[in-house]
């Protein structure tokens, strides 16, 4: 069986700030497993604050770039971004018609900063020449207003504009994006010209100013889906999920609108797999030392947690641990099953709090309290710190899940850094606990074993 490598082309401009244009498009193509190619239309000197200068590429060179990659490498789907002049549009349209590939058009008019990316006289060519050859066109609210000739401020306006654009300019599918509208959801209206059908794309509106490049990545993701052979609707749904992730993990860079993060899609998957691998490695070390560690499994049993890298560790779901905990079975420590995300709140709460002080400390394990462990850890030079549950303020006690973050904060404050070992001596109805922290689960288990082995050496 031969393997088909999906290929997508972006016909767009360069944003020197790296957030929008072809850099966003290429990241998006590759994050979605599609080989990316470029026909550059313009160079912009741009950052998160605005566009300082534009140099257009010769229209014949734009056309030549498209023809050159299409005749050799092949193109399954393409998208257009910044097309600033009528001549560049005519040249791009000639090449697109010649090769007949599926086209997504992002009718780029202004950057997030408000700077224009199209010459006024090219607006008519965009309508007459570019949009009619597109399968999908993706105006935002202001662009839809220009194309439809009336203000687009509500979902109802967006619906009317989508239908108007489809009927007047003849693309197959119109998506009027809701990024510029208000509401606690960001809702895009999708209109299918042939069937006259409307569909909605909904996602929670993310509270961030770092949305530079959203439109570019969204349209590139649709083109990537089409290149992979998805139906238009499946490609559009994938793109919505993709852009929501890219905005959730957008980057606080620069002084204006920071860039979206198309790599988040790929990085999240890579880091999740890595976290599970690292936990499995450490769990095997626990099994290899099951007798020794078995003596230190507490009444509530143990767990070993590992968080995604700090940038991606937002809540308890971003920390993996053993679902049924590490139990004591016939005197031996035994992980009750394979690790998974979002299954521990106890150990995960220690990790989340520690990471706020030291983003490198991403792993922790709880064990049974024993004076000897504390004493030996100190002898080995580990930083040991504690907190006193009896000093917990009533307002913390009253709040579900607030005890551990409070206690961890106390222990960190007492040590002046995130310690290697945190303990507390319990309270009425609360077992005392020891937590061992480290950068990764193997380091945590190594610290534990170093302590337990030293205790045993001293015993005999
Ligand atoms: N704050 C947000 N939270 C969630 N989704 C958003 C947010 N802002 C935009 N989106 C979504 O991102 C996609 C792109 O829409 P948007 O209207 O921002 O494009 P755009 O204005 O063309 O972007 P740009 O010009 O910066 O490239 C749409 O699916 C939209 O719903
Ligand atoms: C080059 C380029 N293309 C598109 C956009 C739209 O976001 C931008 N800001 N810069």
XYZ file of C-alpha atoms and ligand atoms in Angstrom, residues 19-21 106-113 117 138-143 175-181 184-188 201-219 239-240 243-244 247-248 257 260, ligand 1:
88
model
C 2.212 35.387 14.483
C 0.120 35.636 11.321
C 0.541 35.077 7.575
C -9.404 34.273 4.050
C -10.425 37.713 2.727
C -7.742 39.558 4.699
C -8.334 43.308 4.849
C -6.863 44.591 8.122
C -4.386 43.291 10.706
C -5.559 42.978 14.347
C -3.837 46.337 14.896
C -3.323 44.804 4.253
C -13.901 32.959 5.953
C -14.631 36.674 6.565
C -14.556 38.043 10.124
C -17.336 40.450 11.082
C -15.740 43.639 9.666
C -14.746 41.809 6.441
C -18.116 31.212 7.335
C -18.753 34.522 9.066
C -16.457 34.360 12.112
C -17.543 35.598 15.493
C -14.176 36.593 16.971
C -15.104 40.288 16.742
C -18.627 39.845 18.085
C -19.380 34.317 26.284
C -19.153 32.053 23.254
C -17.296 32.736 20.006
C -19.873 31.622 17.443
C -19.183 31.314 13.711
C -19.586 26.550 15.236
C -19.531 27.239 18.953
C -16.675 27.429 21.450
C -16.219 29.231 24.751
C -14.820 32.745 24.225
C -11.326 32.800 25.716
C -10.435 35.920 27.649
C -7.163 37.004 26.032
C -5.786 39.850 23.921
C -3.332 37.448 22.260
C -5.347 36.704 19.140
C -2.931 37.801 16.427
C -3.117 35.258 13.606
C -6.398 33.554 14.540
C -7.952 34.065 11.124
C -4.811 32.835 9.329
C -4.532 29.663 11.416
C -8.264 28.972 11.164
C -8.329 29.141 7.354
C -10.386 23.898 12.306
C -12.679 25.267 15.036
C -8.128 27.376 16.651
C -9.784 27.168 20.069
C -6.103 30.634 21.365
C -6.329 28.887 24.769
C -1.876 41.405 20.407
C -1.867 32.409 18.702
N -11.325 35.115 22.186
C -11.688 34.057 21.458
N -12.058 32.901 22.060
C -12.428 31.826 21.326
N -12.456 31.822 19.979
C -12.109 32.945 19.329
C -11.701 34.122 20.016
N -11.371 35.072 19.106
C -11.556 34.510 17.896
N -12.008 33.243 18.003
C -12.291 32.295 16.911
O -11.143 32.255 16.084
C -11.512 32.092 14.718
C -10.945 33.265 13.923
O -11.841 34.374 14.080
P -11.459 35.906 14.084
O -12.742 36.635 13.921
O -10.630 36.241 15.264
O -10.541 36.012 12.792
P -9.728 37.237 12.216
O -10.259 38.527 12.753
O -9.752 37.067 10.749
O -8.263 37.011 12.772
P -6.850 37.761 12.325
O -7.203 38.912 11.456
O -6.142 38.160 13.578
O -6.040 36.726 11.638
C -13.029 31.986 14.721
O -13.397 30.622 14.794
C -13.423 32.707 15.999
O -14.683 32.278 16.499
